[in-house]
């Protein structure tokens, strides 16, 4: 067996890996190569068009079969189909396996035989299928080929940034399988029981942080499924607690959202650039470049939004609740297209994942499957008070606000002048005023979204209780 990694970003089309993903990939490949070496094997690296490289490798080594893992991104799907057809034409054997999903997207179908567009029935259908395949043990030794082909050095692939902006990434992450196993152990050991209560709290470490490892294939969802489900089996035998069972279920439901994202990507590949709901094609997006820039830099004047954007820049990751808040702010307060937000996330996230990112952005914008209702416009101040009640998250990422008391931390622009003066006397940059007035921006967005959805703007005819609940 000759383990091979081919770097062919031009074959990934518009969505070739962004800067933070490349940083991660470099380390992930280092870790994989070390693991293979410790098992008597090697990792062969190539760069360029994949078909040519595979043909070359087969000519040099006499290999007669190629195995790879299935991809679901539209450009990769097209590429893989073309490579498969050409290799079969050469008389090679080709085997393609599912290594990244619990359930293959084409196997889960509605009763009518079509794809799902709503999450809950999709996940119920998944859970009624036979359990996913259990993970296998890692082989201790791998049989090397009679002759190794030449390999590029990892540095020849050029994944590392030219300027070193990645200090924060290095401090926060340990790419590679060992890092993934460590996070999974932490989840099983301490985090899982509290997951339902803490998963929405960016000020606490309440989620698994497995997303970059899952995206890069350093851990499979099957490993996560069996690891998290183990206590459930214990409960069936009379050990453990009810709470742990429902915590495991709540956690696996999130893995279910990942499965749903891939299901949608497989069935609706155009959504990587266009909204699933076609009426949104005509949305009058704003070209507010200055607003977009302030959002990217974490200088909107809304603390929870800015803390999230600064966390993203510093660590390559952002908490899910905050991703929803910042996305809502860009799309509904600034009226900047979701695709601009998706592109920024794509370049800066270490877990940038075409399926999850597309679903996340279209869900918040209201133009995707099972999306948030059009009148759900997150109020950044209320969201901050609810999910970061003491302001710890905001203070961690916005040092300029460190001296603002809890009462004003989520809305410093409304604080009395005496408080602001005291905070300003602290050394460092001063915090910017709000880039837009949220109340006015909300009314503006509701008017446009109401027209688009063919429903009266909730302001003109407010379904009040529903509206208040949705906007909370
Ligand atoms: P946990 O809560 O521990 O969840 C476990 C796993 O379930 C995650 O690692 C992830 O694989 C999956 N998951 C959790 N929530 C979601 C979700 N809402 N949708 C799909 N899968 C989910 N996730 C990415 O992996 N890559 C992205 O590029 C991405 N972009 C997003 C963009 C927006 C606008 C939004 C709102 C969400 C996005 N998400 C994305 C989903 C989610 O925010 C992250 O998966 C999650 O924050 C990762 O943290 P965690 O591993 O601690 O999650």
Short mmCIF file of C-alpha atoms and ligand atoms in Angstrom, two decimals:
data_model
loop_
_atom_site.label_atom_id
_atom_site.label_comp_id
_atom_site.label_asym_id
_atom_site.label_seq_id
_atom_site.Cartn_x
_atom_site.Cartn_y
_atom_site.Cartn_z
CA UNK A 1 0.00 0.00 0.00
CA UNK A 2 1.31 3.44 -0.95
CA UNK A 3 -0.39 6.23 1.04
CA UNK A 4 -0.67 9.32 -1.18
CA UNK A 5 -1.87 12.89 -0.63
CA UNK A 6 -2.35 15.06 -3.72
CA UNK A 7 -2.66 18.83 -3.44
CA UNK A 8 -4.66 20.12 -6.41
CA UNK A 9 -6.38 23.33 -5.26
CA UNK A 10 -7.22 24.48 -8.81
CA UNK A 11 -9.49 21.42 -9.05
CA UNK A 12 -11.53 22.65 -6.07
CA UNK A 13 -12.89 25.60 -8.06
CA UNK A 14 -14.05 28.73 -6.25
CA UNK A 15 -13.80 27.08 -2.84
CA UNK A 16 -10.21 25.88 -2.70
CA UNK A 17 -9.03 25.81 0.96
CA UNK A 18 -8.61 29.20 2.63
CA UNK A 19 -5.56 30.44 4.54
CA UNK A 20 -6.51 29.07 7.98
CA UNK A 21 -7.45 25.68 6.50
CA UNK A 22 -4.08 25.49 4.71
CA UNK A 23 -2.31 26.24 7.96
CA UNK A 24 -4.18 23.35 9.60
CA UNK A 25 -3.66 21.00 6.65
CA UNK A 26 0.13 21.48 6.80
CA UNK A 27 0.16 20.25 10.39
CA UNK A 28 -2.38 17.54 9.76
CA UNK A 29 -0.21 16.09 6.98
CA UNK A 30 2.86 16.27 9.21
CA UNK A 31 1.05 14.30 11.88
CA UNK A 32 -0.26 11.74 9.36
CA UNK A 33 3.20 11.28 7.85
CA UNK A 34 4.68 10.70 11.34
CA UNK A 35 2.00 8.12 12.15
CA UNK A 36 2.60 6.28 8.90
CA UNK A 37 6.36 6.29 9.46
CA UNK A 38 5.89 4.81 12.94
CA UNK A 39 3.99 1.95 11.28
CA UNK A 40 6.69 1.16 8.72
CA UNK A 41 5.14 3.21 5.90
CA UNK A 42 5.39 6.72 4.40
CA UNK A 43 3.18 9.49 3.06
CA UNK A 44 3.85 10.31 -0.61
CA UNK A 45 3.02 13.90 -1.51
CA UNK A 46 2.21 15.28 -4.95
CA UNK A 47 1.09 18.64 -6.32
CA UNK A 48 -0.77 19.32 -9.59
CA UNK A 49 -3.54 17.72 -11.67
CA UNK A 50 -4.59 14.55 -9.84
CA UNK A 51 -5.17 12.30 -12.85
CA UNK A 52 -1.68 12.89 -14.24
CA UNK A 53 -0.11 12.32 -10.81
CA UNK A 54 -2.01 9.07 -10.25
CA UNK A 55 -1.07 7.76 -13.69
CA UNK A 56 2.56 8.63 -13.04
CA UNK A 57 2.48 6.86 -9.67
CA UNK A 58 0.94 3.76 -11.18
CA UNK A 59 3.53 3.72 -13.98
CA UNK A 60 6.43 4.02 -11.49
CA UNK A 61 5.15 1.56 -8.88
CA UNK A 62 3.06 -0.91 -10.92
CA UNK A 63 0.00 -0.12 -8.73
CA UNK A 64 -3.17 -1.56 -10.26
CA UNK A 65 -5.82 -0.20 -7.86
CA UNK A 66 -6.62 3.22 -6.40
CA UNK A 67 -8.72 3.75 -3.26
CA UNK A 68 -9.98 7.12 -2.08
CA UNK A 69 -12.53 8.69 0.23
CA UNK A 70 -15.70 10.18 -1.21
CA UNK A 71 -16.00 13.97 -1.39
CA UNK A 72 -19.28 15.89 -1.67
CA UNK A 73 -18.22 19.39 -2.73
CA UNK A 74 -19.51 19.99 -6.29
CA UNK A 75 -16.08 20.71 -7.88
CA UNK A 76 -14.52 17.68 -6.15
CA UNK A 77 -17.44 15.48 -7.22
CA UNK A 78 -16.92 16.49 -10.87
CA UNK A 79 -13.17 15.98 -10.64
CA UNK A 80 -13.45 12.58 -8.91
CA UNK A 81 -15.95 11.32 -11.50
CA UNK A 82 -13.62 12.32 -14.35
CA UNK A 83 -10.56 10.76 -12.66
CA UNK A 84 -12.49 7.58 -11.91
CA UNK A 85 -13.68 7.22 -15.53
CA UNK A 86 -10.17 7.81 -16.88
CA UNK A 87 -8.53 5.31 -14.49
CA UNK A 88 -11.16 2.68 -15.24
CA UNK A 89 -10.44 3.32 -18.92
CA UNK A 90 -6.75 2.63 -18.18
CA UNK A 91 -7.79 -0.76 -16.77
CA UNK A 92 -7.20 0.24 -13.12
CA UNK A 93 -9.43 -0.82 -10.25
CA UNK A 94 -11.03 2.12 -8.42
CA UNK A 95 -12.69 1.89 -5.00
CA UNK A 96 -14.37 4.90 -3.39
CA UNK A 97 -15.36 4.75 0.29
CA UNK A 98 -17.38 6.88 2.67
CA UNK A 99 -15.06 7.98 5.47
CA UNK A 100 -16.55 11.28 6.56
CA UNK A 101 -20.29 10.75 7.13
CA UNK A 102 -22.45 8.46 9.26
CA UNK A 103 -24.98 8.02 6.48
CA UNK A 104 -24.37 8.43 2.76
CA UNK A 105 -26.54 11.36 1.56
CA UNK A 106 -28.13 9.45 -1.30
CA UNK A 107 -29.26 6.63 1.01
CA UNK A 108 -31.51 8.82 3.18
CA UNK A 109 -34.72 9.61 1.29
CA UNK A 110 -38.23 10.81 2.06
CA UNK A 111 -41.14 8.40 1.57
CA UNK A 112 -41.65 9.95 -1.85
CA UNK A 113 -38.01 9.15 -2.66
CA UNK A 114 -36.74 12.74 -2.64
CA UNK A 115 -34.25 14.64 -0.48
CA UNK A 116 -35.17 16.15 2.89
CA UNK A 117 -35.31 19.92 3.33
CA UNK A 118 -36.28 19.94 7.01
CA UNK A 119 -33.85 18.77 9.69
CA UNK A 120 -36.03 16.93 12.24
CA UNK A 121 -37.61 14.39 9.84
CA UNK A 122 -34.19 13.97 8.20
CA UNK A 123 -32.51 13.10 11.49
CA UNK A 124 -35.42 10.86 12.56
CA UNK A 125 -35.01 8.97 9.26
CA UNK A 126 -31.24 8.65 9.88
CA UNK A 127 -31.79 7.31 13.39
CA UNK A 128 -34.22 4.69 12.11
CA UNK A 129 -31.54 3.26 9.80
CA UNK A 130 -29.12 0.53 10.90
CA UNK A 131 -26.29 1.90 13.08
CA UNK A 132 -23.29 3.29 11.19
CA UNK A 133 -20.29 0.96 10.82
CA UNK A 134 -18.17 0.77 14.00
CA UNK A 135 -14.66 2.19 13.63
CA UNK A 136 -11.83 -0.32 13.11
CA UNK A 137 -8.58 -0.53 15.05
CA UNK A 138 -5.57 1.19 13.51
CA UNK A 139 -3.19 -1.39 11.97
CA UNK A 140 0.09 -1.67 13.91
CA UNK A 141 2.25 -2.27 10.83
CA UNK A 142 1.68 -1.44 7.18
CA UNK A 143 3.37 -3.51 4.48
CA UNK A 144 5.64 -1.23 2.43
CA UNK A 145 5.82 -1.56 -1.36
CA UNK A 146 8.88 -3.14 -3.03
CA UNK A 147 9.91 0.32 -4.22
CA UNK A 148 8.84 3.74 -2.94
CA UNK A 149 8.02 6.42 -5.53
CA UNK A 150 9.52 9.92 -5.18
CA UNK A 151 7.68 12.37 -2.97
CA UNK A 152 7.64 16.16 -2.65
CA UNK A 153 8.64 17.60 0.71
CA UNK A 154 5.68 19.09 2.60
CA UNK A 155 7.23 22.56 2.36
CA UNK A 156 7.23 22.24 -1.49
CA UNK A 157 3.44 22.18 -1.40
CA UNK A 158 3.42 25.70 0.04
CA UNK A 159 0.62 25.53 2.59
CA UNK A 160 2.36 27.64 5.22
CA UNK A 161 1.55 31.37 5.29
CA UNK A 162 4.30 33.61 3.88
CA UNK A 163 3.95 36.02 6.80
CA UNK A 164 3.54 34.45 10.20
CA UNK A 165 0.07 35.54 11.34
CA UNK A 166 -0.70 32.20 12.97
CA UNK A 167 0.53 32.66 16.56
CA UNK A 168 -3.05 32.55 17.90
CA UNK A 169 -3.82 29.41 15.92
CA UNK A 170 -0.73 27.68 17.28
CA UNK A 171 -1.69 28.63 20.84
CA UNK A 172 -5.24 27.32 20.54
CA UNK A 173 -4.97 24.14 18.48
CA UNK A 174 -3.13 20.88 18.12
CA UNK A 175 -3.94 19.65 14.59
CA UNK A 176 -3.67 15.91 13.93
CA UNK A 177 -5.30 12.74 15.18
CA UNK A 178 -3.80 12.93 18.68
CA UNK A 179 -5.38 16.38 19.18
CA UNK A 180 -8.73 15.02 18.02
CA UNK A 181 -8.61 12.08 20.43
CA UNK A 182 -7.71 14.44 23.28
CA UNK A 183 -10.79 16.63 22.56
CA UNK A 184 -13.00 13.54 22.32
CA UNK A 185 -11.71 12.32 25.69
CA UNK A 186 -12.42 15.73 27.21
CA UNK A 187 -15.94 15.59 25.83
CA UNK A 188 -16.61 12.13 27.21
CA UNK A 189 -14.94 12.87 30.51
CA UNK A 190 -16.31 16.23 31.60
CA UNK A 191 -18.06 18.22 28.88
CA UNK A 192 -20.80 15.86 27.68
CA UNK A 193 -22.96 15.92 30.84
CA UNK A 194 -23.17 19.73 30.74
CA UNK A 195 -23.48 19.97 26.96
CA UNK A 196 -27.25 20.72 26.81
CA UNK A 197 -26.91 23.50 29.42
CA UNK A 198 -23.64 25.01 28.21
CA UNK A 199 -23.60 24.50 24.44
CA UNK A 200 -24.99 28.00 23.84
CA UNK A 201 -22.56 29.76 26.20
CA UNK A 202 -19.52 31.27 24.47
CA UNK A 203 -18.15 32.36 27.86
CA UNK A 204 -17.74 28.69 28.87
CA UNK A 205 -15.97 25.78 27.23
CA UNK A 206 -19.22 23.88 26.74
CA UNK A 207 -18.84 22.40 23.25
CA UNK A 208 -16.54 19.72 21.84
CA UNK A 209 -14.36 21.88 19.51
CA UNK A 210 -14.17 18.83 17.26
CA UNK A 211 -15.19 20.70 14.08
CA UNK A 212 -11.72 21.22 12.52
CA UNK A 213 -10.76 17.61 13.29
CA UNK A 214 -13.98 16.30 11.73
CA UNK A 215 -13.53 18.53 8.71
CA UNK A 216 -9.95 17.39 8.09
CA UNK A 217 -10.79 13.73 8.63
CA UNK A 218 -8.58 13.40 11.72
CA UNK A 219 -11.49 11.80 13.51
CA UNK A 220 -14.53 10.22 11.90
CA UNK A 221 -18.14 10.83 12.93
CA UNK A 222 -18.34 7.06 13.46
CA UNK A 223 -15.64 7.27 16.15
CA UNK A 224 -17.58 10.11 17.78
CA UNK A 225 -20.90 8.24 17.50
CA UNK A 226 -19.57 5.09 19.19
CA UNK A 227 -17.60 6.96 21.80
CA UNK A 228 -20.52 9.19 22.83
CA UNK A 229 -23.04 6.35 22.67
CA UNK A 230 -21.06 4.12 24.99
CA UNK A 231 -22.57 5.60 28.18
CA UNK A 232 -26.02 5.14 26.60
CA UNK A 233 -25.39 1.41 26.38
CA UNK A 234 -24.28 1.55 30.05
CA UNK A 235 -27.57 3.16 31.02
CA UNK A 236 -29.50 0.39 29.28
CA UNK A 237 -27.69 -2.00 31.57
CA UNK A 238 -28.75 0.02 34.58
CA UNK A 239 -25.66 2.23 35.06
CA UNK A 240 -25.18 5.91 34.40
CA UNK A 241 -27.88 8.57 34.42
CA UNK A 242 -30.82 9.79 32.38
CA UNK A 243 -29.07 13.14 32.02
CA UNK A 244 -26.11 11.57 30.32
CA UNK A 245 -28.35 9.81 27.81
CA UNK A 246 -30.15 12.97 26.85
CA UNK A 247 -26.81 14.84 26.74
CA UNK A 248 -25.43 12.23 24.32
CA UNK A 249 -28.59 12.58 22.22
CA UNK A 250 -28.34 16.38 22.20
CA UNK A 251 -24.71 16.17 21.15
CA UNK A 252 -25.31 13.63 18.38
CA UNK A 253 -28.13 15.82 17.10
CA UNK A 254 -25.47 18.43 16.29
CA UNK A 255 -23.49 15.78 14.42
CA UNK A 256 -26.86 15.22 12.70
CA UNK A 257 -26.83 18.85 11.51
CA UNK A 258 -23.48 18.13 9.89
CA UNK A 259 -25.02 15.10 8.15
CA UNK A 260 -27.96 17.30 7.05
CA UNK A 261 -25.57 19.89 5.63
CA UNK A 262 -23.92 17.21 3.47
CA UNK A 263 -27.31 15.83 2.45
CA UNK A 264 -28.26 19.31 1.18
CA UNK A 265 -24.92 19.85 -0.53
CA UNK A 266 -25.26 16.52 -2.32
CA UNK A 267 -28.81 17.16 -3.51
CA UNK A 268 -28.59 20.93 -4.09
CA UNK A 269 -24.98 21.59 -5.16
CA UNK A 270 -25.84 25.01 -6.63
CA UNK A 271 -26.37 26.33 -3.09
CA UNK A 272 -22.63 26.89 -2.60
CA UNK A 273 -23.11 30.14 -4.53
CA UNK A 274 -26.87 30.64 -4.80
CA UNK A 275 -29.70 30.57 -2.28
CA UNK A 276 -31.76 27.40 -2.00
CA UNK A 277 -34.91 29.53 -2.01
CA UNK A 278 -34.91 31.18 -5.46
CA UNK A 279 -36.92 34.24 -4.36
CA UNK A 280 -33.75 35.39 -2.57
CA UNK A 281 -31.91 35.63 -5.92
CA UNK A 282 -33.37 39.10 -6.28
CA UNK A 283 -32.49 40.35 -2.78
CA UNK A 284 -31.28 43.97 -2.94
CA UNK A 285 -28.01 43.42 -1.06
CA UNK A 286 -26.03 46.47 -0.02
CA UNK A 287 -22.49 47.06 -1.30
CA UNK A 288 -21.45 48.58 2.02
CA UNK A 289 -17.70 47.82 1.81
CA UNK A 290 -16.93 49.99 4.85
CA UNK A 291 -19.54 48.14 6.94
CA UNK A 292 -18.19 44.77 5.76
CA UNK A 293 -14.66 45.84 6.71
CA UNK A 294 -15.73 46.92 10.21
CA UNK A 295 -17.52 43.59 10.64
CA UNK A 296 -14.42 41.66 9.52
CA UNK A 297 -12.19 43.64 11.87
CA UNK A 298 -14.51 43.29 14.86
CA UNK A 299 -15.21 47.04 15.02
CA UNK A 300 -18.99 47.27 14.61
CA UNK A 301 -19.52 48.80 18.07
CA UNK A 302 -21.66 45.79 19.13
CA UNK A 303 -19.53 43.90 21.70
CA UNK A 304 -20.81 40.35 21.17
CA UNK A 305 -20.39 40.71 17.38
CA UNK A 306 -16.91 42.18 17.71
CA UNK A 307 -15.80 39.62 20.30
CA UNK A 308 -16.83 36.84 17.91
CA UNK A 309 -15.05 38.36 14.92
CA UNK A 310 -11.89 38.90 16.97
CA UNK A 311 -12.04 35.35 18.35
CA UNK A 312 -12.26 34.16 14.74
CA UNK A 313 -9.27 36.22 13.64
CA UNK A 314 -7.17 35.20 16.61
CA UNK A 315 -8.02 31.49 16.89
CA UNK A 316 -9.55 30.46 13.52
CA UNK A 317 -12.75 29.37 15.30
CA UNK A 318 -15.91 30.93 16.70
CA UNK A 319 -18.61 29.59 18.98
CA UNK A 320 -21.78 28.45 17.15
CA UNK A 321 -24.12 30.85 18.99
CA UNK A 322 -21.82 33.75 18.13
CA UNK A 323 -21.55 32.59 14.50
CA UNK A 324 -25.33 32.96 14.32
CA UNK A 325 -25.24 36.42 15.92
CA UNK A 326 -22.45 37.80 13.71
CA UNK A 327 -24.02 36.30 10.58
CA UNK A 328 -27.41 37.81 11.40
CA UNK A 329 -25.72 41.16 11.98
CA UNK A 330 -23.94 41.15 8.62
CA UNK A 331 -26.93 39.98 6.62
CA UNK A 332 -29.82 41.70 8.39
CA UNK A 333 -28.35 44.78 10.10
CA UNK A 334 -25.82 45.68 7.38
CA UNK A 335 -27.76 43.99 4.52
CA UNK A 336 -24.48 42.62 3.14
CA UNK A 337 -24.90 39.36 1.21
CA UNK A 338 -24.42 36.06 3.07
CA UNK A 339 -21.91 35.05 0.40
CA UNK A 340 -19.51 37.80 1.56
CA UNK A 341 -19.75 36.44 5.09
CA UNK A 342 -19.33 32.87 3.87
CA UNK A 343 -16.15 33.90 1.98
CA UNK A 344 -14.65 35.59 5.03
CA UNK A 345 -15.41 32.56 7.21
CA UNK A 346 -13.97 30.34 4.48
CA UNK A 347 -10.61 32.09 4.62
CA UNK A 348 -10.39 32.51 8.39
CA UNK A 349 -11.97 29.37 9.95
CA UNK A 350 -9.79 26.34 10.70
CA UNK A 351 -12.99 24.28 10.37
CA UNK A 352 -14.12 25.94 7.09
CA UNK A 353 -16.37 23.32 5.58
CA UNK A 354 -18.38 23.93 2.42
CA UNK A 355 -21.42 21.94 3.56
CA UNK A 356 -21.64 23.38 7.08
CA UNK A 357 -20.69 26.91 6.09
CA UNK A 358 -23.27 27.07 3.30
CA UNK A 359 -25.98 25.65 5.54
CA UNK A 360 -25.06 28.00 8.41
CA UNK A 361 -25.10 31.15 6.31
CA UNK A 362 -28.24 30.30 4.36
CA UNK A 363 -29.99 29.27 7.58
CA UNK A 364 -29.28 32.62 9.21
CA UNK A 365 -30.07 34.60 6.03
CA UNK A 366 -33.39 32.76 5.80
CA UNK A 367 -32.74 31.62 2.23
CA UNK A 368 -31.81 27.98 2.92
CA UNK A 369 -33.39 24.73 4.06
CA UNK A 370 -35.26 24.72 7.36
CA UNK A 371 -34.04 28.29 7.70
CA UNK A 372 -34.70 30.79 10.45
CA UNK A 373 -37.96 32.65 9.76
CA UNK A 374 -37.38 35.91 7.92
CA UNK A 375 -38.46 37.97 10.93
CA UNK A 376 -35.80 36.43 13.19
CA UNK A 377 -33.25 39.21 13.54
CA UNK A 378 -30.95 38.69 16.46
CA UNK A 379 -30.68 41.65 18.79
CA UNK A 380 -26.94 41.67 19.59
CA UNK A 381 -27.41 43.31 22.98
CA UNK A 382 -30.11 40.87 24.14
CA UNK A 383 -28.15 37.91 22.80
CA UNK A 384 -25.06 39.12 24.63
CA UNK A 385 -26.94 39.52 27.93
CA UNK A 386 -28.49 36.07 27.62
CA UNK A 387 -25.51 34.00 26.50
CA UNK A 388 -22.61 35.98 27.99
CA UNK A 389 -24.35 37.23 31.15
CA UNK A 390 -21.27 38.55 32.99
CA UNK A 391 -19.55 39.76 29.84
CA UNK A 392 -16.59 37.40 30.34
CA UNK A 393 -16.51 36.47 26.64
CA UNK A 394 -16.64 40.10 25.53
CA UNK A 395 -13.88 41.13 27.96
CA UNK A 396 -11.68 38.24 26.82
CA UNK A 397 -11.67 39.45 23.20
CA UNK A 398 -12.18 43.21 23.59
CA UNK A 399 -9.63 44.55 26.06
CA UNK A 400 -10.86 48.15 25.44
CA UNK A 401 -14.04 47.19 27.30
CA UNK A 402 -12.34 45.52 30.27
CA UNK A 403 -13.20 48.37 32.66
CA UNK A 404 -16.89 48.69 31.67
CA UNK A 405 -19.21 47.35 34.41
CA UNK A 406 -21.36 44.25 33.67
CA UNK A 407 -24.49 46.39 33.33
CA UNK A 408 -23.13 48.18 30.25
CA UNK A 409 -20.78 45.60 28.82
CA UNK A 410 -23.15 44.50 26.05
CA UNK A 411 -24.16 48.05 25.13
CA UNK A 412 -21.32 50.43 26.05
CA UNK A 413 -22.67 53.18 23.79
CA UNK A 414 -25.68 53.53 26.15
CA UNK A 415 -23.51 53.86 29.27
CA UNK A 416 -23.45 57.21 31.13
CA UNK A 417 -20.64 59.55 30.10
CA UNK A 418 -18.93 59.18 33.53
CA UNK A 419 -18.58 55.40 33.01
CA UNK A 420 -17.27 55.89 29.48
CA UNK A 421 -14.77 58.51 30.61
CA UNK A 422 -13.45 56.17 33.26
CA UNK A 423 -13.18 53.31 30.73
CA UNK A 424 -11.46 55.60 28.21
CA UNK A 425 -8.83 56.50 30.78
CA UNK A 426 -7.64 52.89 30.57
CA UNK A 427 -4.65 52.54 28.27
CA UNK A 428 -5.23 51.19 24.75
CA UNK A 429 -7.48 51.84 21.78
CA UNK A 430 -10.98 53.20 22.41
CA UNK A 431 -14.01 51.16 21.40
CA UNK A 432 -15.93 52.38 18.30
CA UNK A 433 -19.54 53.63 18.35
CA UNK A 434 -22.20 51.39 16.69
CA UNK A 435 -21.80 51.18 12.90
CA UNK A 436 -25.59 51.14 12.56
CA UNK A 437 -28.56 51.64 14.87
CA UNK A 438 -29.90 48.11 15.43
CA UNK A 439 -33.53 49.17 15.97
CA UNK A 440 -33.63 51.14 12.69
CA UNK A 441 -31.69 48.46 10.80
CA UNK A 442 -34.16 45.84 11.98
CA UNK A 443 -37.15 47.79 10.66
CA UNK A 444 -35.36 48.31 7.32
CA UNK A 445 -34.57 44.58 7.01
CA UNK A 446 -38.07 43.49 8.01
CA UNK A 447 -39.60 45.67 5.31
CA UNK A 448 -37.39 44.13 2.58
CA UNK A 449 -37.68 40.57 3.88
CA UNK A 450 -41.45 40.89 4.28
CA UNK A 451 -41.83 42.04 0.64
CA UNK A 452 -39.62 39.19 -0.55
CA UNK A 453 -41.43 36.49 1.36
CA UNK A 454 -44.78 37.84 0.17
CA UNK A 455 -45.83 38.30 3.79
CA UNK A 456 -46.67 41.57 5.51
CA UNK A 457 -43.81 43.09 7.44
CA UNK A 458 -44.29 42.08 11.09
CA UNK A 459 -44.01 45.73 11.97
CA UNK A 460 -47.15 46.57 10.01
CA UNK A 461 -48.97 43.53 11.32
CA UNK A 462 -46.85 42.05 14.09
CA UNK A 463 -47.36 38.42 15.19
CA UNK A 464 -46.10 39.84 18.47
CA UNK A 465 -45.50 36.85 20.72
CA UNK A 466 -43.91 34.85 17.92
CA UNK A 467 -41.81 37.82 16.89
CA UNK A 468 -40.57 38.52 20.41
CA UNK A 469 -39.67 34.88 20.93
CA UNK A 470 -37.89 34.61 17.60
CA UNK A 471 -35.88 37.78 18.10
CA UNK A 472 -34.77 36.96 21.61
P1 LIG B 1 -20.26 21.02 18.94
O1 LIG B 1 -21.41 21.77 19.48
O2 LIG B 1 -19.40 20.30 19.90
O3 LIG B 1 -20.87 20.03 17.85
C1 LIG B 1 -20.22 18.82 17.46
C2 LIG B 1 -20.07 18.79 15.95
O4 LIG B 1 -21.35 18.84 15.32
C3 LIG B 1 -19.31 19.97 15.37
O5 LIG B 1 -17.92 19.76 15.45
C4 LIG B 1 -19.82 20.02 13.94
O6 LIG B 1 -19.15 19.09 13.12
C5 LIG B 1 -21.26 19.58 14.10
N1 LIG B 1 -22.14 20.77 14.22
C6 LIG B 1 -22.45 21.45 15.33
N2 LIG B 1 -23.31 22.45 15.04
C7 LIG B 1 -23.52 22.40 13.71
C8 LIG B 1 -24.30 23.16 12.80
N3 LIG B 1 -25.06 24.19 13.22
N4 LIG B 1 -24.26 22.84 11.48
C9 LIG B 1 -23.52 21.79 11.04
N5 LIG B 1 -22.77 21.03 11.86
C10 LIG B 1 -22.76 21.33 13.18
N6 LIG B 1 -19.27 24.34 11.09
C11 LIG B 1 -18.18 23.83 10.47
O7 LIG B 1 -17.71 22.74 10.83
N7 LIG B 1 -17.59 24.52 9.44
C12 LIG B 1 -18.05 25.72 8.99
O8 LIG B 1 -17.50 26.28 8.04
C13 LIG B 1 -19.18 26.28 9.65
N8 LIG B 1 -19.66 27.50 9.30
C14 LIG B 1 -20.76 28.01 9.96
C15 LIG B 1 -21.25 29.27 9.57
C16 LIG B 1 -22.35 29.82 10.22
C17 LIG B 1 -22.88 31.17 9.78
C18 LIG B 1 -22.97 29.10 11.27
C19 LIG B 1 -24.16 29.69 11.99
C20 LIG B 1 -22.49 27.86 11.66
C21 LIG B 1 -21.39 27.30 11.01
N9 LIG B 1 -20.87 26.04 11.39
C22 LIG B 1 -19.78 25.52 10.73
C23 LIG B 1 -21.58 25.19 12.38
C24 LIG B 1 -21.10 25.32 13.84
O9 LIG B 1 -21.02 26.65 14.22
C25 LIG B 1 -19.77 24.62 14.11
O10 LIG B 1 -19.77 23.32 13.58
C26 LIG B 1 -19.51 24.54 15.63
O11 LIG B 1 -19.47 25.81 16.19
C27 LIG B 1 -18.22 23.82 15.88
O12 LIG B 1 -17.91 23.80 17.24
P2 LIG B 1 -17.88 22.45 18.07
O13 LIG B 1 -17.09 21.43 17.32
O14 LIG B 1 -17.44 22.78 19.44
O15 LIG B 1 -19.42 22.05 18.03
#
